[in-house]
Coordinates of C-alpha atoms in Angstrom, one line a residue:
M1 CA 81.3 96.2 10.6
E2 CA 83.0 97.8 13.5
Q3 CA 83.0 101.6 14.0
K4 CA 86.7 102.1 13.8
E5 CA 86.9 100.1 10.2
I6 CA 84.4 103.4 8.7
L7 CA 87.9 105.7 9.4
K8 CA 90.3 103.5 8.0
G9 CA 92.6 102.9 4.6
I10 CA 92.2 106.4 2.2
I11 CA 88.5 107.9 1.9
P12 CA 87.6 110.0 -1.0
P13 CA 85.9 113.6 -0.6
M14 CA 83.6 111.9 -3.0
I15 CA 82.7 114.9 -5.3
T16 CA 79.3 115.3 -6.0
P17 CA 78.6 114.6 -10.4
L18 CA 75.9 117.5 -11.2
N19 CA 73.9 118.1 -14.0
K20 CA 73.3 121.9 -16.3
D21 CA 70.5 122.4 -13.8
F22 CA 71.7 121.6 -10.4
K23 CA 70.6 117.7 -9.7
I24 CA 72.7 114.5 -9.3
D25 CA 74.1 112.9 -12.4
R26 CA 72.8 108.8 -11.4
K27 CA 74.7 107.9 -14.5
S28 CA 78.3 109.5 -13.8
T29 CA 77.4 108.9 -9.7
E30 CA 77.5 104.7 -11.1
K31 CA 80.6 105.1 -12.9
L32 CA 82.1 107.2 -10.1
V33 CA 82.0 105.0 -7.2
D34 CA 82.4 102.5 -9.4
Y35 CA 86.0 103.6 -10.9
L36 CA 86.4 104.4 -6.6
I37 CA 86.1 101.3 -5.7
D38 CA 87.6 99.7 -8.9
G39 CA 90.5 100.9 -7.4
G40 CA 91.0 100.0 -3.7
I41 CA 89.7 102.4 -1.9
H42 CA 87.7 101.5 2.1
T43 CA 85.6 104.2 2.7
L44 CA 83.0 106.2 0.3
F45 CA 83.0 110.0 2.2
I46 CA 80.1 111.7 0.5
L47 CA 78.6 115.9 1.1
G48 CA 81.2 116.7 2.6
T49 CA 84.2 120.7 0.7
T50 CA 84.7 118.4 -2.3
G51 CA 81.6 116.8 -2.4
E52 CA 79.7 121.5 -1.7
G53 CA 77.4 119.0 0.7
P54 CA 76.1 122.1 2.2
L55 CA 75.9 124.0 -0.8
I56 CA 73.7 121.0 -2.6
S57 CA 70.0 121.5 -1.7
K58 CA 68.2 118.7 0.9
A59 CA 66.2 117.1 -1.5
E60 CA 69.0 116.3 -3.1
Q61 CA 71.5 115.2 -0.4
F62 CA 69.3 112.6 0.3
K63 CA 68.0 111.5 -3.5
L64 CA 72.7 111.1 -3.3
A65 CA 73.1 109.6 -0.8
K66 CA 70.5 106.3 -0.5
F67 CA 71.5 106.3 -5.0
V68 CA 75.5 105.5 -3.8
V69 CA 74.8 103.4 -0.3
E70 CA 71.6 101.5 -2.4
Y71 CA 74.4 101.4 -5.8
T72 CA 77.2 100.4 -3.5
E73 CA 76.0 97.4 -2.6
G74 CA 78.1 96.7 1.8
R75 CA 81.1 97.4 -0.9
V76 CA 82.7 100.3 1.4
P77 CA 81.7 102.1 4.3
V78 CA 79.4 105.1 2.7
I79 CA 79.2 108.2 4.9
A80 CA 78.2 112.1 5.1
G81 CA 79.0 115.6 5.5
V82 CA 75.7 117.2 7.0
S83 CA 77.9 120.4 8.6
A84 CA 75.1 123.9 9.2
P85 CA 75.5 127.0 10.8
S86 CA 74.6 126.0 14.1
S87 CA 73.9 122.6 15.8
L88 CA 70.3 122.5 14.8
E89 CA 70.2 122.8 11.5
V90 CA 73.9 119.5 12.1
L91 CA 71.0 117.5 13.3
K92 CA 67.6 118.4 10.6
N93 CA 71.0 116.8 8.2
I94 CA 71.2 114.1 9.4
E95 CA 66.9 114.2 10.3
N96 CA 67.4 114.4 6.3
L97 CA 69.7 110.9 5.9
N98 CA 68.3 108.8 8.4
E99 CA 66.5 106.5 6.3
S100 CA 69.7 106.8 3.5
G101 CA 71.5 104.3 5.4
L102 CA 74.3 105.1 5.7
D103 CA 77.3 104.2 8.2
G104 CA 78.1 107.8 10.0
Y105 CA 77.8 111.8 9.7
V106 CA 81.0 114.1 9.5
S107 CA 80.3 117.4 10.5
T108 CA 82.1 120.3 11.2
L109 CA 81.9 123.2 13.3
P110 CA 79.0 125.7 12.7
F111 CA 80.7 128.1 10.6
Y112 CA 78.6 132.0 10.6
D113 CA 80.4 133.0 13.8
K114 CA 82.9 132.3 15.9
T115 CA 82.0 129.3 19.0
N116 CA 84.0 129.5 22.5
L117 CA 85.2 126.8 24.5
K118 CA 82.0 125.3 25.8
E119 CA 80.1 126.6 22.1
E120 CA 82.7 123.7 20.6
I121 CA 81.7 121.1 23.0
K122 CA 78.7 121.7 23.1
H123 CA 77.9 121.3 19.1
F124 CA 79.0 118.0 18.9
E125 CA 77.7 116.6 22.2
I126 CA 74.2 117.2 21.1
L127 CA 75.2 115.8 17.6
A128 CA 76.4 112.6 19.3
A129 CA 73.9 112.6 21.6
E130 CA 70.2 112.7 19.1
S131 CA 72.5 110.3 16.0
E132 CA 71.2 106.9 15.7
L133 CA 74.9 107.0 13.4
P134 CA 78.0 107.4 15.3
I135 CA 79.1 111.4 14.6
I136 CA 82.6 112.0 13.5
I137 CA 84.2 115.7 14.1
Y138 CA 85.5 117.2 10.6
D139 CA 88.4 119.8 11.9
I140 CA 88.7 122.3 8.6
P141 CA 89.6 126.1 10.1
V142 CA 89.8 127.4 6.0
K143 CA 86.2 126.9 6.5
V144 CA 84.6 127.1 9.6
G145 CA 87.2 130.5 10.3
Q146 CA 89.1 128.8 13.6
R147 CA 89.9 125.1 14.7
L148 CA 88.9 122.9 16.6
S149 CA 90.2 123.3 20.1
E150 CA 92.3 120.9 22.1
K151 CA 90.2 121.3 25.0
A152 CA 87.1 120.5 23.0
L153 CA 89.0 117.7 22.1
E154 CA 89.7 116.7 24.6
N155 CA 86.1 115.9 26.1
L156 CA 85.3 115.3 23.3
V157 CA 87.1 111.7 22.5
E158 CA 85.4 110.8 25.5
V159 CA 81.7 111.4 24.4
D160 CA 79.8 107.6 23.6
N161 CA 78.5 108.1 19.5
I162 CA 81.8 110.4 18.4
I163 CA 84.6 107.6 17.0
G164 CA 86.3 109.9 15.4
L165 CA 88.4 113.3 13.9
K166 CA 88.9 114.1 10.6
D167 CA 91.5 116.8 10.9
S168 CA 92.0 118.9 7.5
S169 CA 94.1 121.4 9.8
S170 CA 97.0 122.4 7.9
N171 CA 99.5 121.8 10.9
L172 CA 101.2 118.7 11.3
R173 CA 102.5 118.7 14.3
N174 CA 99.4 119.3 15.8
F175 CA 98.5 116.2 14.0
R176 CA 100.9 114.8 15.3
E177 CA 100.0 115.6 19.7
R178 CA 96.0 114.9 19.3
V179 CA 97.3 111.2 18.0
E180 CA 100.2 110.5 20.3
K181 CA 97.4 112.0 22.9
F182 CA 94.7 110.0 23.0
R183 CA 96.0 106.7 20.9
H184 CA 95.1 105.0 23.6
K185 CA 91.7 105.3 22.3
K186 CA 90.8 101.8 20.7
D187 CA 87.8 103.5 19.9
F188 CA 88.5 106.8 17.6
S189 CA 90.2 107.0 14.8
F190 CA 92.1 110.0 13.3
A191 CA 92.6 111.4 9.9
L192 CA 94.6 113.0 7.4
G193 CA 92.9 115.5 5.2
H194 CA 95.8 115.6 3.3
S195 CA 96.9 114.4 -0.7
D196 CA 100.1 114.5 -0.2
M197 CA 100.7 113.3 3.0
I198 CA 100.2 110.1 2.9
D199 CA 102.9 108.6 4.4
I200 CA 103.5 110.8 6.5
S201 CA 100.4 110.8 8.1
I202 CA 100.1 106.7 8.8
Y203 CA 103.9 107.6 9.6
L204 CA 102.9 109.6 12.5
G205 CA 99.6 107.6 13.6
A206 CA 96.3 107.7 11.4
D207 CA 94.5 105.1 10.9
G208 CA 93.5 106.7 8.2
V209 CA 93.8 109.7 5.0
V210 CA 90.7 111.2 2.8
P211 CA 92.5 113.2 -0.2
S212 CA 90.5 114.7 -2.7
D213 CA 93.1 113.8 -5.0
V214 CA 92.3 109.3 -5.5
H215 CA 89.8 111.1 -7.4
L216 CA 92.8 111.5 -9.8
F217 CA 95.3 108.6 -9.0
P218 CA 93.0 106.0 -6.6
E219 CA 95.7 103.0 -7.1
L220 CA 98.3 105.4 -6.8
C221 CA 96.7 107.3 -3.8
V222 CA 96.3 102.8 -1.9
E223 CA 99.2 101.7 -3.1
I224 CA 100.9 104.0 -1.6
Y225 CA 98.5 104.1 1.9
N226 CA 99.6 100.1 1.2
N227 CA 102.7 100.7 1.7
A228 CA 102.7 103.3 4.9
Q229 CA 100.5 100.1 6.3
K230 CA 103.1 97.8 5.7
E231 CA 106.1 100.2 7.3
D232 CA 108.1 100.1 3.7
W233 CA 108.9 103.8 4.2
I234 CA 110.9 103.5 1.7
K235 CA 109.0 102.3 -0.9
A236 CA 105.9 104.4 0.4
R237 CA 107.7 107.1 0.4
K238 CA 108.8 107.8 -3.1
L239 CA 105.5 106.8 -4.2
Q240 CA 104.8 109.6 -2.8
S241 CA 106.7 112.1 -4.1
E242 CA 105.7 111.0 -7.4
L243 CA 101.3 111.2 -6.8
N244 CA 103.0 114.6 -5.4
K245 CA 104.7 115.7 -9.0
K246 CA 101.7 113.6 -10.4
R247 CA 99.6 116.9 -8.6
I248 CA 101.7 119.7 -9.4
E249 CA 101.9 118.9 -12.7
L250 CA 98.3 118.2 -13.0
Y251 CA 96.1 121.3 -11.0
N252 CA 98.7 123.3 -13.3
S253 CA 97.9 122.0 -16.4
F254 CA 94.0 124.3 -15.4
P255 CA 93.3 128.2 -15.0
A256 CA 94.1 129.6 -12.2
Q257 CA 90.1 129.7 -11.2
S258 CA 90.5 126.2 -11.6
R259 CA 92.5 125.1 -9.1
A260 CA 89.9 124.3 -6.0
N261 CA 90.1 120.8 -5.3
N262 CA 87.1 119.2 -6.5
K263 CA 85.8 121.8 -10.0
V264 CA 90.4 120.5 -11.5
C265 CA 88.6 116.5 -10.1
K266 CA 85.8 117.6 -11.8
K267 CA 87.5 118.4 -14.8
H268 CA 89.9 115.4 -14.5
L269 CA 87.1 112.6 -14.0
K270 CA 85.4 114.6 -17.1
A271 CA 88.4 113.9 -19.7
K272 CA 88.6 110.8 -18.5
G273 CA 84.8 110.1 -19.4
I274 CA 83.7 109.2 -16.3
I275 CA 81.7 111.9 -15.7
A276 CA 79.0 113.4 -17.8
S277 CA 80.4 117.0 -17.0
D278 CA 81.7 119.0 -14.0
Y279 CA 79.2 121.7 -13.7
I280 CA 80.0 122.7 -9.5
M281 CA 77.1 124.4 -7.7
A282 CA 76.0 128.2 -8.7
P283 CA 76.9 130.1 -8.1
Y284 CA 80.7 128.6 -8.7
I285 CA 82.3 128.0 -12.5

């Protein structure tokens, strides 16, 4: 498998099925993996934001990664979030997952103190140098407290073992500028992390999309992507509008305190009988 393929297509930021003791629910995880793969997705992204990765113990992180890789049996690539407040803590997460058989790691900037330009670059250079698997940069200002700077990205696209960017910055103009500026880098991929813009993502040059709503409507998300790939923009736009309407109706059906993506996804998946419970890592409800 080429590294570029890891960030191509529809990439679910998979929720983590939990029991009431906050341990991994293996049976539910099996059903969820099959449900997503049967829906046509291209890569599984575990332990990310929607997957509550930083909230889960290292022991359970490893159990989940190893189990998902083994159960998937190579049907699709599996990548995992390893984000933490410091570079050294990210490296500990990588070391913890090293024997699980993953295809790559995804990391944000550190998220306790803000970093300057040199520190942004240094963080990912450290990860790229120490990791045996490829590193994907995750730009999500709402969780980290700052955006990845353009100057940092300009440097990092040239670093060996850094293969792509998952952009969840909610800035389409900036995303377009990033793609156009670095489109010539054939070994560097771009994915957008927004469910309501799958068609636009591909139109702007993204290789893949990481939509949490793929938990709710997997076939529809994949169909939007497939039509966008074929440059049938009218069909893709029509399907995207259908998805957006459905997602708004579904999200509005839940109480305001349950509007976070992973909470709604878990409640919906439980109602469909795919997972056994909708537990969220304590103290969140």
